[in-house]
């Protein structure tokens, strides 16, 4: 761990996903992220009760700004692991990756820091920024559908090998599909579920962090409930990073990698209702500001990748 206090602490939760962790952590390394150094941010990898836990040697190998925390639990939910990670965070701002299977785009750290620290919106003076990047699924369709036509980890390995994502992580957009949870987030509404969300650490603590009562595998609707609760304590300035994203790797996820007819939405909804006392209904979030983040030197390459 570096002695210099970082500006951003990134908490990433892993449960039995060593294959995916290798790529996720690589996309958070100082060699991959652009416009920032290892002194600007720290990555706190929380192993959430994995049957074969990640090792310090593995995690620390991605950079001197990487730290591993083992959170021993029998619960399949990441809720408490998130809170434990934030407890260890040293920076005034935090970013949360609740599903550690998600690779990130190369400018997401710098863009988040820029938004968190520098945003000055005349209509939201005094509001606290809440930043999200849209979520994507690797593959030709959302994975609940692409798996029906043979998409799996082996196919995904070949797909990722077909692009030089380590050299240019924006190529991940070329082999991905926008997740259902983010479809309305393209300039219309803040996502109800965020696979990358950043805010002030004190802001996170003020609203109470993640609700430990959500114990469903994968957390159920814990992410939805947290975002809703943040907006219920105004003023909040919602921001979407327009050129950045998270990319879900196929790993047998309880919601993302099951057939549509087997999706656990009903049980997730029942848990939400038992905890909150009402059924879940996506609230009308304020319209977000699109934060333009793209800083590459070759605009023609950007146009090609976006086509």
mmCIF file of C-alpha atoms in Angstrom:
data_model
loop_
_atom_site.group_PDB
_atom_site.id
_atom_site.type_symbol
_atom_site.label_atom_id
_atom_site.label_comp_id
_atom_site.label_asym_id
_atom_site.label_seq_id
_atom_site.Cartn_x
_atom_site.Cartn_y
_atom_site.Cartn_z
ATOM 1 C CA UNK A 1 0.000 0.000 0.000
ATOM 2 C CA UNK A 2 1.290 3.449 -0.909
ATOM 3 C CA UNK A 3 1.672 5.919 1.956
ATOM 4 C CA UNK A 4 0.256 8.858 -0.029
ATOM 5 C CA UNK A 5 -3.474 9.333 0.582
ATOM 6 C CA UNK A 6 -5.310 8.796 -2.734
ATOM 7 C CA UNK A 7 -8.117 10.924 -4.091
ATOM 8 C CA UNK A 8 -10.368 7.981 -5.005
ATOM 9 C CA UNK A 9 -10.868 4.571 -3.385
ATOM 10 C CA UNK A 10 -12.316 1.906 -5.684
ATOM 11 C CA UNK A 11 -14.011 -0.996 -3.888
ATOM 12 C CA UNK A 12 -14.436 -4.150 -5.982
ATOM 13 C CA UNK A 13 -16.279 -7.220 -4.664
ATOM 14 C CA UNK A 14 -15.303 -10.743 -5.740
ATOM 15 C CA UNK A 15 -16.950 -14.075 -4.992
ATOM 16 C CA UNK A 16 -15.619 -17.187 -6.729
ATOM 17 C CA UNK A 17 -14.518 -15.377 -9.869
ATOM 18 C CA UNK A 18 -10.741 -15.787 -10.174
ATOM 19 C CA UNK A 19 -10.994 -15.914 -13.976
ATOM 20 C CA UNK A 20 -12.872 -12.639 -14.143
ATOM 21 C CA UNK A 21 -10.819 -10.937 -11.420
ATOM 22 C CA UNK A 22 -7.680 -11.207 -13.531
ATOM 23 C CA UNK A 23 -9.198 -9.034 -16.257
ATOM 24 C CA UNK A 24 -11.194 -6.722 -13.996
ATOM 25 C CA UNK A 25 -8.171 -5.799 -11.911
ATOM 26 C CA UNK A 26 -6.026 -5.410 -15.027
ATOM 27 C CA UNK A 27 -8.469 -2.764 -16.286
ATOM 28 C CA UNK A 28 -8.009 -0.856 -13.030
ATOM 29 C CA UNK A 29 -4.213 -0.954 -13.120
ATOM 30 C CA UNK A 30 -2.156 2.234 -13.589
ATOM 31 C CA UNK A 31 -0.811 0.788 -16.839
ATOM 32 C CA UNK A 32 -4.327 0.576 -18.290
ATOM 33 C CA UNK A 33 -6.083 3.629 -16.868
ATOM 34 C CA UNK A 34 -5.248 6.857 -18.697
ATOM 35 C CA UNK A 35 -4.649 10.319 -17.251
ATOM 36 C CA UNK A 36 -4.022 9.115 -13.690
ATOM 37 C CA UNK A 37 -1.177 7.582 -11.704
ATOM 38 C CA UNK A 38 -1.066 5.046 -8.901
ATOM 39 C CA UNK A 39 -0.957 7.962 -6.467
ATOM 40 C CA UNK A 40 -4.381 9.233 -7.542
ATOM 41 C CA UNK A 41 -6.406 6.186 -6.543
ATOM 42 C CA UNK A 42 -6.386 2.921 -4.654
ATOM 43 C CA UNK A 43 -8.136 -0.343 -5.482
ATOM 44 C CA UNK A 44 -9.553 -2.321 -2.566
ATOM 45 C CA UNK A 45 -10.403 -5.847 -3.687
ATOM 46 C CA UNK A 46 -12.755 -7.518 -1.223
ATOM 47 C CA UNK A 47 -12.934 -11.300 -1.436
ATOM 48 C CA UNK A 48 -16.445 -12.044 -0.243
ATOM 49 C CA UNK A 49 -16.241 -15.564 1.198
ATOM 50 C CA UNK A 50 -14.912 -17.292 -1.941
ATOM 51 C CA UNK A 51 -14.405 -21.047 -1.749
ATOM 52 C CA UNK A 52 -10.927 -20.416 -3.155
ATOM 53 C CA UNK A 53 -10.044 -16.919 -1.958
ATOM 54 C CA UNK A 54 -7.937 -14.497 -3.943
ATOM 55 C CA UNK A 55 -4.388 -14.131 -2.664
ATOM 56 C CA UNK A 56 -2.447 -11.024 -1.726
ATOM 57 C CA UNK A 57 0.286 -11.970 -4.198
ATOM 58 C CA UNK A 58 -2.293 -12.058 -7.002
ATOM 59 C CA UNK A 59 -3.994 -8.760 -6.119
ATOM 60 C CA UNK A 60 -0.839 -6.830 -5.230
ATOM 61 C CA UNK A 61 0.650 -7.873 -8.559
ATOM 62 C CA UNK A 62 -1.560 -5.336 -10.348
ATOM 63 C CA UNK A 63 0.065 -2.355 -8.658
ATOM 64 C CA UNK A 64 1.333 -0.848 -5.439
ATOM 65 C CA UNK A 65 -2.042 0.870 -5.040
ATOM 66 C CA UNK A 66 -3.913 -2.457 -4.788
ATOM 67 C CA UNK A 67 -5.033 -4.011 -1.480
ATOM 68 C CA UNK A 68 -6.835 -7.269 -0.705
ATOM 69 C CA UNK A 69 -9.351 -7.722 2.113
ATOM 70 C CA UNK A 70 -10.742 -11.139 3.002
ATOM 71 C CA UNK A 71 -14.282 -10.848 4.316
ATOM 72 C CA UNK A 72 -15.300 -14.155 5.846
ATOM 73 C CA UNK A 73 -19.008 -14.815 5.403
ATOM 74 C CA UNK A 74 -21.461 -17.549 4.531
ATOM 75 C CA UNK A 75 -23.895 -15.083 2.969
ATOM 76 C CA UNK A 76 -23.987 -14.898 -0.844
ATOM 77 C CA UNK A 77 -24.783 -11.169 -0.792
ATOM 78 C CA UNK A 78 -22.104 -8.486 -1.367
ATOM 79 C CA UNK A 79 -23.878 -5.897 0.811
ATOM 80 C CA UNK A 80 -21.675 -6.153 3.890
ATOM 81 C CA UNK A 81 -18.543 -6.637 1.798
ATOM 82 C CA UNK A 82 -19.176 -3.221 0.228
ATOM 83 C CA UNK A 83 -19.455 -1.589 3.642
ATOM 84 C CA UNK A 84 -16.294 -3.328 4.832
ATOM 85 C CA UNK A 85 -14.429 -2.086 1.767
ATOM 86 C CA UNK A 86 -15.586 1.489 2.344
ATOM 87 C CA UNK A 87 -14.512 1.224 5.978
ATOM 88 C CA UNK A 88 -10.961 0.604 4.762
ATOM 89 C CA UNK A 89 -11.089 3.352 2.118
ATOM 90 C CA UNK A 90 -8.640 6.206 2.658
ATOM 91 C CA UNK A 91 -9.811 8.620 -0.026
ATOM 92 C CA UNK A 92 -12.509 11.311 0.290
ATOM 93 C CA UNK A 93 -14.270 9.822 -2.752
ATOM 94 C CA UNK A 94 -15.226 6.215 -3.455
ATOM 95 C CA UNK A 95 -16.282 4.180 -6.466
ATOM 96 C CA UNK A 96 -18.143 0.890 -6.127
ATOM 97 C CA UNK A 97 -17.969 -2.177 -8.362
ATOM 98 C CA UNK A 98 -20.331 -4.570 -6.601
ATOM 99 C CA UNK A 99 -19.938 -7.266 -9.266
ATOM 100 C CA UNK A 100 -16.232 -7.965 -9.675
ATOM 101 C CA UNK A 101 -16.825 -9.605 -13.047
ATOM 102 C CA UNK A 102 -16.978 -6.184 -14.717
ATOM 103 C CA UNK A 103 -14.067 -4.900 -16.778
ATOM 104 C CA UNK A 104 -13.762 -1.108 -17.013
ATOM 105 C CA UNK A 105 -12.953 1.350 -19.772
ATOM 106 C CA UNK A 106 -9.581 3.147 -19.680
ATOM 107 C CA UNK A 107 -10.750 6.647 -18.768
ATOM 108 C CA UNK A 108 -13.262 5.790 -16.069
ATOM 109 C CA UNK A 109 -11.033 6.651 -13.100
ATOM 110 C CA UNK A 110 -9.959 10.056 -14.412
ATOM 111 C CA UNK A 111 -13.474 10.900 -15.616
ATOM 112 C CA UNK A 112 -14.947 10.016 -12.237
ATOM 113 C CA UNK A 113 -12.372 12.105 -10.410
ATOM 114 C CA UNK A 114 -12.981 15.044 -12.740
ATOM 115 C CA UNK A 115 -16.713 14.844 -12.141
ATOM 116 C CA UNK A 116 -16.450 14.363 -8.394
ATOM 117 C CA UNK A 117 -13.955 17.137 -7.780
ATOM 118 C CA UNK A 118 -14.517 19.722 -10.491
ATOM 119 C CA UNK A 119 -18.155 19.658 -11.534
ATOM 120 C CA UNK A 120 -19.798 23.024 -11.083
ATOM 121 C CA UNK A 121 -23.391 23.014 -12.308
ATOM 122 C CA UNK A 122 -25.244 26.315 -12.059
ATOM 123 C CA UNK A 123 -28.550 24.549 -11.466
ATOM 124 C CA UNK A 124 -27.244 22.315 -8.698
ATOM 125 C CA UNK A 125 -24.951 24.502 -6.635
ATOM 126 C CA UNK A 126 -24.276 22.738 -3.373
ATOM 127 C CA UNK A 127 -25.491 19.409 -4.702
ATOM 128 C CA UNK A 128 -23.304 16.384 -4.200
ATOM 129 C CA UNK A 129 -22.282 14.496 -7.341
ATOM 130 C CA UNK A 130 -23.425 10.940 -7.938
ATOM 131 C CA UNK A 131 -21.609 9.498 -10.917
ATOM 132 C CA UNK A 132 -22.436 6.393 -12.937
ATOM 133 C CA UNK A 133 -21.070 4.707 -16.025
ATOM 134 C CA UNK A 134 -23.432 2.684 -18.190
ATOM 135 C CA UNK A 135 -23.231 -1.108 -18.021
ATOM 136 C CA UNK A 136 -22.594 -3.393 -20.979
ATOM 137 C CA UNK A 137 -22.574 -7.164 -21.505
ATOM 138 C CA UNK A 138 -19.705 -8.713 -23.415
ATOM 139 C CA UNK A 139 -21.047 -10.647 -26.384
ATOM 140 C CA UNK A 140 -23.571 -10.236 -29.204
ATOM 141 C CA UNK A 141 -26.568 -9.698 -26.904
ATOM 142 C CA UNK A 142 -27.423 -9.395 -23.235
ATOM 143 C CA UNK A 143 -26.069 -12.575 -21.755
ATOM 144 C CA UNK A 144 -29.440 -13.947 -20.625
ATOM 145 C CA UNK A 145 -30.180 -14.202 -24.355
ATOM 146 C CA UNK A 146 -26.752 -14.830 -25.902
ATOM 147 C CA UNK A 147 -26.238 -17.887 -23.675
ATOM 148 C CA UNK A 148 -29.185 -19.488 -25.446
ATOM 149 C CA UNK A 149 -27.176 -19.492 -28.664
ATOM 150 C CA UNK A 150 -23.980 -20.850 -27.164
ATOM 151 C CA UNK A 151 -22.293 -17.872 -25.537
ATOM 152 C CA UNK A 152 -20.177 -19.027 -22.598
ATOM 153 C CA UNK A 153 -16.801 -18.418 -20.960
ATOM 154 C CA UNK A 154 -14.869 -20.188 -23.706
ATOM 155 C CA UNK A 155 -16.564 -18.166 -26.446
ATOM 156 C CA UNK A 156 -15.942 -15.023 -24.427
ATOM 157 C CA UNK A 157 -12.249 -15.836 -24.026
ATOM 158 C CA UNK A 158 -11.930 -16.094 -27.797
ATOM 159 C CA UNK A 159 -13.908 -12.879 -28.263
ATOM 160 C CA UNK A 160 -11.648 -10.941 -25.916
ATOM 161 C CA UNK A 161 -8.584 -12.431 -27.576
ATOM 162 C CA UNK A 162 -9.799 -11.060 -30.912
ATOM 163 C CA UNK A 163 -9.290 -7.460 -29.791
ATOM 164 C CA UNK A 164 -6.246 -5.872 -28.181
ATOM 165 C CA UNK A 165 -8.191 -4.530 -25.225
ATOM 166 C CA UNK A 166 -5.084 -4.136 -23.082
ATOM 167 C CA UNK A 167 -3.717 -1.681 -25.644
ATOM 168 C CA UNK A 168 -7.045 0.066 -26.279
ATOM 169 C CA UNK A 169 -9.791 -0.763 -23.810
ATOM 170 C CA UNK A 170 -12.343 1.286 -25.732
ATOM 171 C CA UNK A 171 -12.478 -1.620 -28.177
ATOM 172 C CA UNK A 172 -14.590 -3.408 -25.564
ATOM 173 C CA UNK A 173 -17.517 -1.320 -26.796
ATOM 174 C CA UNK A 174 -17.173 -3.049 -30.185
ATOM 175 C CA UNK A 175 -17.877 -6.499 -28.729
ATOM 176 C CA UNK A 176 -20.550 -5.594 -26.181
ATOM 177 C CA UNK A 177 -24.274 -4.921 -25.835
ATOM 178 C CA UNK A 178 -25.862 -2.292 -23.595
ATOM 179 C CA UNK A 179 -27.350 -3.929 -20.493
ATOM 180 C CA UNK A 180 -31.088 -3.661 -19.935
ATOM 181 C CA UNK A 181 -30.458 -1.775 -16.685
ATOM 182 C CA UNK A 182 -28.691 1.003 -18.610
ATOM 183 C CA UNK A 183 -30.886 1.365 -21.694
ATOM 184 C CA UNK A 184 -32.732 4.375 -20.255
ATOM 185 C CA UNK A 185 -29.486 5.900 -19.081
ATOM 186 C CA UNK A 186 -28.454 7.140 -22.512
ATOM 187 C CA UNK A 187 -29.239 10.801 -21.885
ATOM 188 C CA UNK A 188 -32.677 10.120 -20.408
ATOM 189 C CA UNK A 189 -32.514 8.788 -16.864
ATOM 190 C CA UNK A 190 -30.039 7.767 -14.211
ATOM 191 C CA UNK A 191 -29.718 3.941 -14.116
ATOM 192 C CA UNK A 192 -31.703 2.209 -11.400
ATOM 193 C CA UNK A 193 -28.788 -0.193 -10.957
ATOM 194 C CA UNK A 194 -25.187 0.955 -11.256
ATOM 195 C CA UNK A 195 -22.253 -1.326 -11.992
ATOM 196 C CA UNK A 196 -19.889 1.637 -11.502
ATOM 197 C CA UNK A 197 -21.050 4.348 -9.133
ATOM 198 C CA UNK A 198 -18.904 7.051 -7.522
ATOM 199 C CA UNK A 199 -19.677 9.531 -4.763
ATOM 200 C CA UNK A 200 -18.191 11.158 -1.689
ATOM 201 C CA UNK A 201 -17.217 8.780 1.102
ATOM 202 C CA UNK A 202 -19.010 10.927 3.674
ATOM 203 C CA UNK A 203 -22.052 10.996 1.389
ATOM 204 C CA UNK A 204 -22.050 7.180 1.339
ATOM 205 C CA UNK A 205 -21.808 7.029 5.126
ATOM 206 C CA UNK A 206 -24.474 9.697 5.627
ATOM 207 C CA UNK A 207 -27.100 7.679 3.757
ATOM 208 C CA UNK A 208 -26.135 4.544 5.681
ATOM 209 C CA UNK A 209 -24.158 2.552 3.120
ATOM 210 C CA UNK A 210 -25.495 -0.702 1.735
ATOM 211 C CA UNK A 211 -28.355 -2.368 3.600
ATOM 212 C CA UNK A 212 -27.049 -5.564 5.204
ATOM 213 C CA UNK A 213 -30.581 -7.017 5.297
ATOM 214 C CA UNK A 214 -30.326 -7.820 1.588
ATOM 215 C CA UNK A 215 -28.939 -11.356 1.749
ATOM 216 C CA UNK A 216 -30.012 -12.787 -1.629
ATOM 217 C CA UNK A 217 -27.282 -14.204 -3.884
ATOM 218 C CA UNK A 218 -25.693 -11.316 -5.714
ATOM 219 C CA UNK A 219 -27.445 -8.886 -3.381
ATOM 220 C CA UNK A 220 -30.850 -8.949 -5.021
ATOM 221 C CA UNK A 221 -32.070 -5.353 -5.273
ATOM 222 C CA UNK A 222 -29.535 -3.965 -2.793
ATOM 223 C CA UNK A 223 -27.977 -1.807 -5.498
ATOM 224 C CA UNK A 224 -31.356 -0.443 -6.600
ATOM 225 C CA UNK A 225 -32.310 0.363 -3.018
ATOM 226 C CA UNK A 226 -29.031 2.156 -2.336
ATOM 227 C CA UNK A 227 -29.331 4.403 -5.401
ATOM 228 C CA UNK A 228 -32.936 5.224 -4.495
ATOM 229 C CA UNK A 229 -31.906 6.099 -0.947
ATOM 230 C CA UNK A 230 -29.121 8.409 -2.150
ATOM 231 C CA UNK A 231 -31.618 10.391 -4.234
ATOM 232 C CA UNK A 232 -33.955 10.580 -1.248
ATOM 233 C CA UNK A 233 -31.381 12.759 0.555
ATOM 234 C CA UNK A 234 -31.091 15.824 -1.714
ATOM 235 C CA UNK A 235 -29.478 17.791 -3.159
ATOM 236 C CA UNK A 236 -27.828 15.328 -5.539
ATOM 237 C CA UNK A 237 -26.233 16.085 -8.913
ATOM 238 C CA UNK A 238 -26.583 12.938 -11.083
ATOM 239 C CA UNK A 239 -23.897 12.535 -13.743
ATOM 240 C CA UNK A 240 -23.408 9.857 -16.392
ATOM 241 C CA UNK A 241 -19.981 9.320 -17.909
ATOM 242 C CA UNK A 242 -20.791 9.494 -21.595
ATOM 243 C CA UNK A 243 -17.742 7.723 -23.029
ATOM 244 C CA UNK A 244 -16.943 5.202 -20.302
ATOM 245 C CA UNK A 245 -18.512 1.921 -19.235
ATOM 246 C CA UNK A 246 -18.318 -1.384 -17.380
ATOM 247 C CA UNK A 247 -18.351 -4.693 -19.250
ATOM 248 C CA UNK A 248 -19.817 -7.828 -17.713
ATOM 249 C CA UNK A 249 -17.906 -11.063 -18.137
ATOM 250 C CA UNK A 250 -19.840 -14.322 -18.279
ATOM 251 C CA UNK A 251 -19.345 -16.083 -14.944
ATOM 252 C CA UNK A 252 -22.587 -17.869 -14.091
ATOM 253 C CA UNK A 253 -24.116 -14.879 -12.343
ATOM 254 C CA UNK A 254 -27.390 -15.525 -10.531
ATOM 255 C CA UNK A 255 -29.215 -12.820 -12.519
ATOM 256 C CA UNK A 256 -27.086 -12.013 -15.555
ATOM 257 C CA UNK A 257 -26.283 -15.576 -16.628
ATOM 258 C CA UNK A 258 -29.570 -17.453 -16.278
ATOM 259 C CA UNK A 259 -32.293 -18.032 -18.815
ATOM 260 C CA UNK A 260 -35.006 -15.334 -18.741
ATOM 261 C CA UNK A 261 -37.596 -17.782 -17.403
ATOM 262 C CA UNK A 262 -35.272 -18.621 -14.487
ATOM 263 C CA UNK A 263 -34.443 -15.037 -13.562
ATOM 264 C CA UNK A 264 -34.793 -14.555 -9.761
ATOM 265 C CA UNK A 265 -36.549 -11.195 -10.073
ATOM 266 C CA UNK A 266 -39.612 -12.354 -8.154
ATOM 267 C CA UNK A 267 -37.596 -13.517 -5.157
ATOM 268 C CA UNK A 268 -35.536 -10.315 -5.305
ATOM 269 C CA UNK A 269 -38.723 -8.279 -5.323
ATOM 270 C CA UNK A 270 -40.167 -10.223 -2.395
ATOM 271 C CA UNK A 271 -37.018 -9.609 -0.349
ATOM 272 C CA UNK A 272 -37.160 -5.896 -1.152
ATOM 273 C CA UNK A 273 -40.814 -5.756 -0.080
ATOM 274 C CA UNK A 274 -40.131 -7.578 3.181
ATOM 275 C CA UNK A 275 -37.322 -5.148 4.049
ATOM 276 C CA UNK A 276 -38.675 -1.825 2.799
ATOM 277 C CA UNK A 277 -42.368 -2.500 3.386
ATOM 278 C CA UNK A 278 -43.486 -1.824 -0.170
ATOM 279 C CA UNK A 279 -42.945 -3.235 -3.624
ATOM 280 C CA UNK A 280 -40.057 -1.954 -5.705
ATOM 281 C CA UNK A 281 -41.056 0.653 -8.260
ATOM 282 C CA UNK A 282 -38.261 2.572 -10.045
ATOM 283 C CA UNK A 283 -38.544 6.190 -8.885
ATOM 284 C CA UNK A 284 -38.384 9.166 -11.273
ATOM 285 C CA UNK A 285 -34.755 10.185 -10.833
ATOM 286 C CA UNK A 286 -33.677 13.689 -11.904
ATOM 287 C CA UNK A 287 -32.372 13.956 -15.450
ATOM 288 C CA UNK A 288 -28.614 13.363 -15.383
ATOM 289 C CA UNK A 289 -25.898 15.495 -16.884
ATOM 290 C CA UNK A 290 -23.802 13.755 -19.547
ATOM 291 C CA UNK A 291 -20.148 14.184 -18.690
ATOM 292 C CA UNK A 292 -18.034 14.134 -21.850
ATOM 293 C CA UNK A 293 -14.832 12.318 -20.976
ATOM 294 C CA UNK A 294 -13.137 11.249 -24.159
ATOM 295 C CA UNK A 295 -9.518 12.453 -24.345
ATOM 296 C CA UNK A 296 -7.811 10.287 -26.902
ATOM 297 C CA UNK A 297 -5.511 11.814 -29.498
ATOM 298 C CA UNK A 298 -7.132 10.209 -32.546
ATOM 299 C CA UNK A 299 -10.734 11.401 -33.133
ATOM 300 C CA UNK A 300 -10.964 9.252 -36.262
ATOM 301 C CA UNK A 301 -10.281 6.178 -34.146
ATOM 302 C CA UNK A 302 -13.003 7.211 -31.727
ATOM 303 C CA UNK A 303 -15.478 7.486 -34.612
ATOM 304 C CA UNK A 304 -14.437 4.081 -35.917
ATOM 305 C CA UNK A 305 -14.900 2.414 -32.551
ATOM 306 C CA UNK A 306 -18.283 4.033 -32.087
ATOM 307 C CA UNK A 307 -19.565 2.843 -35.484
#
